[in-house]
Amino acid sequence: MNAPEKLSEKTSPKYRNQAACRVLKVLGAFLGDARPRGVSELARELSFNKNMVHRALATLVSENLLTRDPTGELYQLGYGWLAFATPEASEFDIVALARPYLEQLHALTAESVYLSIIVGRNRVTVDDIQAQGPRVLRSRRGHPVPLHCTKMSRVLLAHLHDRDVNDYLDAASPLRRTLAFPDPPSRSKAGVWRDIRDIRAVPYVLWRNPHLSSAAYAILPLLDARKRPHAIITIGGPRERFDLPAIEALLPRIRAILAPLETHARLFPAPPFLVDG
């Protein structure tokens, strides 16, 4: 009778335990610091060799616990780890979650990037990265803008349920405008609804500001699984360097950057809309 075949090093229980520990340590590195990192940086940080780190990363990517960033060279947290979070830890912090993506969009475009949410009956910018230069568009962080005023606000309003839109328009009537410049869709309920239908027909909005000829924007919603709005991300800049053709040329890369964030956003319900909030 032949002697039992000796276990190879890579199939021994001791090796499997060590490999599992390395996988957990690599995942733990990202849970403690969610910025994207590559194999070399992780190897230095954890005192592993690069082959060990690469195998651990491959395991974590296969389970959707990590994913490659839009460059394809670095790794970042994937949506799979959220299934293991406690209720307290899994609260959806849109500002913290979106910040790395705002930084990537700013690095790509060199333009101003804004994150805006619904607060009560208003759109409020809660985070931004401003471009350099004297003609940069400005949108004050924390300043409330009614949901029917400006294209940015109406993109948020458009992704509410019809019932919520009607409740808002009834509560906001007569529709007041807080800004001096012309904004025809904001003048009547019919005008707001026409713009909402146009917004809903496209996955994102590319827009030139008609009262400020130098301004052009890309406005991209972050939606939950029911297509309700968590927030919008807006990229804006002077038309001489960021007009609609330039935006359209960058859109595939913009959407690739936002794809992981959009996946994360769908895992959490958007806050309820309270017209009297």
PDB file of N, CA, C and O in Angstrom, residues 226-271:
ATOM      1  N   ARG A 226     -34.258  52.481  -6.345  1.00  0.00           N
ATOM      2  CA  ARG A 226     -35.589  52.878  -6.850  1.00  0.00           C
ATOM      3  C   ARG A 226     -35.518  54.140  -7.690  1.00  0.00           C
ATOM      4  O   ARG A 226     -36.535  54.742  -7.994  1.00  0.00           O
ATOM      5  N   LYS A 227     -34.307  54.559  -8.059  1.00  0.00           N
ATOM      6  CA  LYS A 227     -34.075  55.732  -8.906  1.00  0.00           C
ATOM      7  C   LYS A 227     -34.430  57.039  -8.206  1.00  0.00           C
ATOM      8  O   LYS A 227     -34.754  58.039  -8.860  1.00  0.00           O
ATOM      9  N   ARG A 228     -34.369  57.046  -6.875  1.00  0.00           N
ATOM     10  CA  ARG A 228     -34.586  58.271  -6.124  1.00  0.00           C
ATOM     11  C   ARG A 228     -33.240  58.905  -5.798  1.00  0.00           C
ATOM     12  O   ARG A 228     -32.234  58.219  -5.680  1.00  0.00           O
ATOM     13  N   PRO A 229     -33.193  60.233  -5.599  1.00  0.00           N
ATOM     14  CA  PRO A 229     -31.898  60.919  -5.543  1.00  0.00           C
ATOM     15  C   PRO A 229     -31.261  60.933  -4.155  1.00  0.00           C
ATOM     16  O   PRO A 229     -31.874  61.333  -3.173  1.00  0.00           O
ATOM     17  N   HIS A 230     -30.000  60.478  -4.098  1.00  0.00           N
ATOM     18  CA  HIS A 230     -29.153  60.777  -2.950  1.00  0.00           C
ATOM     19  C   HIS A 230     -28.565  62.181  -3.092  1.00  0.00           C
ATOM     20  O   HIS A 230     -28.516  62.944  -2.132  1.00  0.00           O
ATOM     21  N   ALA A 231     -28.088  62.492  -4.296  1.00  0.00           N
ATOM     22  CA  ALA A 231     -27.329  63.721  -4.517  1.00  0.00           C
ATOM     23  C   ALA A 231     -27.126  63.908  -6.009  1.00  0.00           C
ATOM     24  O   ALA A 231     -27.491  63.046  -6.821  1.00  0.00           O
ATOM     25  N   ILE A 232     -26.556  65.049  -6.363  1.00  0.00           N
ATOM     26  CA  ILE A 232     -26.030  65.254  -7.714  1.00  0.00           C
ATOM     27  C   ILE A 232     -24.566  65.665  -7.598  1.00  0.00           C
ATOM     28  O   ILE A 232     -24.160  66.304  -6.614  1.00  0.00           O
ATOM     29  N   ILE A 233     -23.796  65.276  -8.598  1.00  0.00           N
ATOM     30  CA  ILE A 233     -22.432  65.772  -8.750  1.00  0.00           C
ATOM     31  C   ILE A 233     -22.416  66.645  -9.994  1.00  0.00           C
ATOM     32  O   ILE A 233     -22.870  66.230 -11.063  1.00  0.00           O
ATOM     33  N   THR A 234     -21.925  67.874  -9.832  1.00  0.00           N
ATOM     34  CA  THR A 234     -21.877  68.829 -10.928  1.00  0.00           C
ATOM     35  C   THR A 234     -20.433  69.220 -11.190  1.00  0.00           C
ATOM     36  O   THR A 234     -19.681  69.505 -10.260  1.00  0.00           O
ATOM     37  N   ILE A 235     -20.051  69.208 -12.460  1.00  0.00           N
ATOM     38  CA  ILE A 235     -18.735  69.679 -12.891  1.00  0.00           C
ATOM     39  C   ILE A 235     -18.972  70.891 -13.769  1.00  0.00           C
ATOM     40  O   ILE A 235     -19.721  70.821 -14.744  1.00  0.00           O
ATOM     41  N   GLY A 236     -18.383  72.032 -13.424  1.00  0.00           N
ATOM     42  CA  GLY A 236     -18.627  73.251 -14.179  1.00  0.00           C
ATOM     43  C   GLY A 236     -17.375  74.053 -14.409  1.00  0.00           C
ATOM     44  O   GLY A 236     -16.458  74.038 -13.585  1.00  0.00           O
ATOM     45  N   GLY A 237     -17.350  74.757 -15.540  1.00  0.00           N
ATOM     46  CA  GLY A 237     -16.195  75.586 -15.832  1.00  0.00           C
ATOM     47  C   GLY A 237     -16.439  76.543 -16.972  1.00  0.00           C
ATOM     48  O   GLY A 237     -17.479  76.482 -17.638  1.00  0.00           O
ATOM     49  N   PRO A 238     -15.514  77.457 -17.222  1.00  0.00           N
ATOM     50  CA  PRO A 238     -15.648  78.427 -18.308  1.00  0.00           C
ATOM     51  C   PRO A 238     -15.726  77.739 -19.665  1.00  0.00           C
ATOM     52  O   PRO A 238     -14.998  76.777 -19.929  1.00  0.00           O
ATOM     53  N   ARG A 239     -16.579  78.264 -20.530  1.00  0.00           N
ATOM     54  CA  ARG A 239     -16.806  77.606 -21.811  1.00  0.00           C
ATOM     55  C   ARG A 239     -15.572  77.614 -22.706  1.00  0.00           C
ATOM     56  O   ARG A 239     -15.438  76.737 -23.565  1.00  0.00           O
ATOM     57  N   GLU A 240     -14.662  78.571 -22.524  1.00  0.00           N
ATOM     58  CA  GLU A 240     -13.489  78.574 -23.399  1.00  0.00           C
ATOM     59  C   GLU A 240     -12.607  77.357 -23.174  1.00  0.00           C
ATOM     60  O   GLU A 240     -11.790  77.018 -24.032  1.00  0.00           O
ATOM     61  N   ARG A 241     -12.763  76.667 -22.030  1.00  0.00           N
ATOM     62  CA  ARG A 241     -11.969  75.459 -21.812  1.00  0.00           C
ATOM     63  C   ARG A 241     -12.827  74.253 -21.452  1.00  0.00           C
ATOM     64  O   ARG A 241     -12.328  73.139 -21.376  1.00  0.00           O
ATOM     65  N   PHE A 242     -14.134  74.456 -21.203  1.00  0.00           N
ATOM     66  CA  PHE A 242     -14.987  73.358 -20.733  1.00  0.00           C
ATOM     67  C   PHE A 242     -16.372  73.455 -21.352  1.00  0.00           C
ATOM     68  O   PHE A 242     -17.395  73.288 -20.686  1.00  0.00           O
ATOM     69  N   ASP A 243     -16.437  73.738 -22.644  1.00  0.00           N
ATOM     70  CA  ASP A 243     -17.733  73.805 -23.310  1.00  0.00           C
ATOM     71  C   ASP A 243     -18.266  72.395 -23.550  1.00  0.00           C
ATOM     72  O   ASP A 243     -17.576  71.395 -23.313  1.00  0.00           O
ATOM     73  N   LEU A 244     -19.478  72.296 -24.059  1.00  0.00           N
ATOM     74  CA  LEU A 244     -20.137  70.994 -24.171  1.00  0.00           C
ATOM     75  C   LEU A 244     -19.346  69.974 -24.991  1.00  0.00           C
ATOM     76  O   LEU A 244     -19.297  68.794 -24.602  1.00  0.00           O
ATOM     77  N   PRO A 245     -18.707  70.338 -26.109  1.00  0.00           N
ATOM     78  CA  PRO A 245     -17.902  69.323 -26.808  1.00  0.00           C
ATOM     79  C   PRO A 245     -16.780  68.760 -25.952  1.00  0.00           C
ATOM     80  O   PRO A 245     -16.492  67.551 -26.015  1.00  0.00           O
ATOM     81  N   ALA A 246     -16.139  69.612 -25.145  1.00  0.00           N
ATOM     82  CA  ALA A 246     -15.079  69.127 -24.255  1.00  0.00           C
ATOM     83  C   ALA A 246     -15.645  68.192 -23.197  1.00  0.00           C
ATOM     84  O   ALA A 246     -15.046  67.166 -22.857  1.00  0.00           O
ATOM     85  N   ILE A 247     -16.827  68.540 -22.672  1.00  0.00           N
ATOM     86  CA  ILE A 247     -17.462  67.686 -21.676  1.00  0.00           C
ATOM     87  C   ILE A 247     -17.820  66.333 -22.283  1.00  0.00           C
ATOM     88  O   ILE A 247     -17.589  65.281 -21.689  1.00  0.00           O
ATOM     89  N   GLU A 248     -18.402  66.350 -23.471  1.00  0.00           N
ATOM     90  CA  GLU A 248     -18.792  65.103 -24.129  1.00  0.00           C
ATOM     91  C   GLU A 248     -17.584  64.202 -24.374  1.00  0.00           C
ATOM     92  O   GLU A 248     -17.679  62.973 -24.248  1.00  0.00           O
ATOM     93  N   ALA A 249     -16.446  64.805 -24.732  1.00  0.00           N
ATOM     94  CA  ALA A 249     -15.241  64.004 -24.963  1.00  0.00           C
ATOM     95  C   ALA A 249     -14.762  63.334 -23.676  1.00  0.00           C
ATOM     96  O   ALA A 249     -14.192  62.234 -23.708  1.00  0.00           O
ATOM     97  N   LEU A 250     -14.994  63.988 -22.526  1.00  0.00           N
ATOM     98  CA  LEU A 250     -14.551  63.444 -21.241  1.00  0.00           C
ATOM     99  C   LEU A 250     -15.573  62.516 -20.596  1.00  0.00           C
ATOM    100  O   LEU A 250     -15.262  61.826 -19.624  1.00  0.00           O
ATOM    101  N   LEU A 251     -16.780  62.499 -21.125  1.00  0.00           N
ATOM    102  CA  LEU A 251     -17.857  61.756 -20.450  1.00  0.00           C
ATOM    103  C   LEU A 251     -17.552  60.276 -20.213  1.00  0.00           C
ATOM    104  O   LEU A 251     -17.859  59.758 -19.133  1.00  0.00           O
ATOM    105  N   PRO A 252     -16.977  59.535 -21.169  1.00  0.00           N
ATOM    106  CA  PRO A 252     -16.681  58.132 -20.856  1.00  0.00           C
ATOM    107  C   PRO A 252     -15.785  57.977 -19.634  1.00  0.00           C
ATOM    108  O   PRO A 252     -16.006  57.085 -18.805  1.00  0.00           O
ATOM    109  N   ARG A 253     -14.787  58.848 -19.479  1.00  0.00           N
ATOM    110  CA  ARG A 253     -13.900  58.757 -18.321  1.00  0.00           C
ATOM    111  C   ARG A 253     -14.599  59.245 -17.058  1.00  0.00           C
ATOM    112  O   ARG A 253     -14.393  58.704 -15.966  1.00  0.00           O
ATOM    113  N   ILE A 254     -15.437  60.267 -17.181  1.00  0.00           N
ATOM    114  CA  ILE A 254     -16.204  60.745 -16.025  1.00  0.00           C
ATOM    115  C   ILE A 254     -17.112  59.637 -15.506  1.00  0.00           C
ATOM    116  O   ILE A 254     -17.180  59.373 -14.300  1.00  0.00           O
ATOM    117  N   ARG A 255     -17.803  58.969 -16.427  1.00  0.00           N
ATOM    118  CA  ARG A 255     -18.731  57.925 -16.005  1.00  0.00           C
ATOM    119  C   ARG A 255     -18.001  56.705 -15.450  1.00  0.00           C
ATOM    120  O   ARG A 255     -18.498  56.037 -14.538  1.00  0.00           O
ATOM    121  N   ALA A 256     -16.818  56.411 -15.982  1.00  0.00           N
ATOM    122  CA  ALA A 256     -16.026  55.305 -15.435  1.00  0.00           C
ATOM    123  C   ALA A 256     -15.589  55.613 -14.005  1.00  0.00           C
ATOM    124  O   ALA A 256     -15.596  54.730 -13.137  1.00  0.00           O
ATOM    125  N   ILE A 257     -15.207  56.856 -13.743  1.00  0.00           N
ATOM    126  CA  ILE A 257     -14.830  57.242 -12.386  1.00  0.00           C
ATOM    127  C   ILE A 257     -16.010  57.078 -11.436  1.00  0.00           C
ATOM    128  O   ILE A 257     -15.861  56.579 -10.312  1.00  0.00           O
ATOM    129  N   LEU A 258     -17.202  57.477 -11.862  1.00  0.00           N
ATOM    130  CA  LEU A 258     -18.365  57.465 -10.979  1.00  0.00           C
ATOM    131  C   LEU A 258     -19.030  56.099 -10.850  1.00  0.00           C
ATOM    132  O   LEU A 258     -19.862  55.913  -9.951  1.00  0.00           O
ATOM    133  N   ALA A 259     -18.690  55.145 -11.716  1.00  0.00           N
ATOM    134  CA  ALA A 259     -19.387  53.858 -11.707  1.00  0.00           C
ATOM    135  C   ALA A 259     -19.362  53.164 -10.339  1.00  0.00           C
ATOM    136  O   ALA A 259     -20.409  52.690  -9.866  1.00  0.00           O
ATOM    137  N   PRO A 260     -18.219  53.067  -9.636  1.00  0.00           N
ATOM    138  CA  PRO A 260     -18.256  52.417  -8.306  1.00  0.00           C
ATOM    139  C   PRO A 260     -19.120  53.172  -7.309  1.00  0.00           C
ATOM    140  O   PRO A 260     -19.808  52.555  -6.496  1.00  0.00           O
ATOM    141  N   LEU A 261     -19.096  54.502  -7.358  1.00  0.00           N
ATOM    142  CA  LEU A 261     -19.931  55.293  -6.449  1.00  0.00           C
ATOM    143  C   LEU A 261     -21.408  55.075  -6.743  1.00  0.00           C
ATOM    144  O   LEU A 261     -22.227  54.964  -5.820  1.00  0.00           O
ATOM    145  N   GLU A 262     -21.766  54.989  -8.003  1.00  0.00           N
ATOM    146  CA  GLU A 262     -23.167  54.732  -8.366  1.00  0.00           C
ATOM    147  C   GLU A 262     -23.606  53.354  -7.857  1.00  0.00           C
ATOM    148  O   GLU A 262     -24.744  53.184  -7.406  1.00  0.00           O
ATOM    149  N   THR A 263     -22.708  52.372  -7.929  1.00  0.00           N
ATOM    150  CA  THR A 263     -23.014  51.041  -7.404  1.00  0.00           C
ATOM    151  C   THR A 263     -23.253  51.100  -5.904  1.00  0.00           C
ATOM    152  O   THR A 263     -24.210  50.523  -5.389  1.00  0.00           O
ATOM    153  N   HIS A 264     -22.399  51.789  -5.176  1.00  0.00           N
ATOM    154  CA  HIS A 264     -22.561  51.939  -3.727  1.00  0.00           C
ATOM    155  C   HIS A 264     -23.884  52.624  -3.408  1.00  0.00           C
ATOM    156  O   HIS A 264     -24.599  52.228  -2.484  1.00  0.00           O
ATOM    157  N   ALA A 265     -24.210  53.676  -4.152  1.00  0.00           N
ATOM    158  CA  ALA A 265     -25.420  54.455  -3.869  1.00  0.00           C
ATOM    159  C   ALA A 265     -26.676  53.605  -3.988  1.00  0.00           C
ATOM    160  O   ALA A 265     -27.648  53.807  -3.258  1.00  0.00           O
ATOM    161  N   ARG A 266     -26.668  52.643  -4.915  1.00  0.00           N
ATOM    162  CA  ARG A 266     -27.856  51.808  -5.103  1.00  0.00           C
ATOM    163  C   ARG A 266     -28.090  50.845  -3.931  1.00  0.00           C
ATOM    164  O   ARG A 266     -29.175  50.281  -3.807  1.00  0.00           O
ATOM    165  N   LEU A 267     -27.089  50.642  -3.080  1.00  0.00           N
ATOM    166  CA  LEU A 267     -27.237  49.715  -1.956  1.00  0.00           C
ATOM    167  C   LEU A 267     -27.995  50.321  -0.787  1.00  0.00           C
ATOM    168  O   LEU A 267     -28.388  49.600   0.129  1.00  0.00           O
ATOM    169  N   PHE A 268     -28.217  51.635  -0.807  1.00  0.00           N
ATOM    170  CA  PHE A 268     -28.851  52.313   0.313  1.00  0.00           C
ATOM    171  C   PHE A 268     -30.053  53.105  -0.185  1.00  0.00           C
ATOM    172  O   PHE A 268     -29.986  53.728  -1.247  1.00  0.00           O
ATOM    173  N   PRO A 269     -31.150  53.125   0.567  1.00  0.00           N
ATOM    174  CA  PRO A 269     -32.287  53.954   0.154  1.00  0.00           C
ATOM    175  C   PRO A 269     -31.980  55.427   0.332  1.00  0.00           C
ATOM    176  O   PRO A 269     -31.328  55.831   1.304  1.00  0.00           O
ATOM    177  N   ALA A 270     -32.418  56.231  -0.616  1.00  0.00           N
ATOM    178  CA  ALA A 270     -32.272  57.676  -0.478  1.00  0.00           C
ATOM    179  C   ALA A 270     -33.141  58.184   0.662  1.00  0.00           C
ATOM    180  O   ALA A 270     -34.175  57.580   0.990  1.00  0.00           O
ATOM    181  N   PRO A 271     -32.771  59.281   1.282  1.00  0.00           N
ATOM    182  CA  PRO A 271     -33.598  59.820   2.380  1.00  0.00           C
ATOM    183  C   PRO A 271     -34.997  60.143   1.894  1.00  0.00           C
ATOM    184  O   PRO A 271     -35.187  60.556   0.732  1.00  0.00           O
TER     185      PRO A 271
END
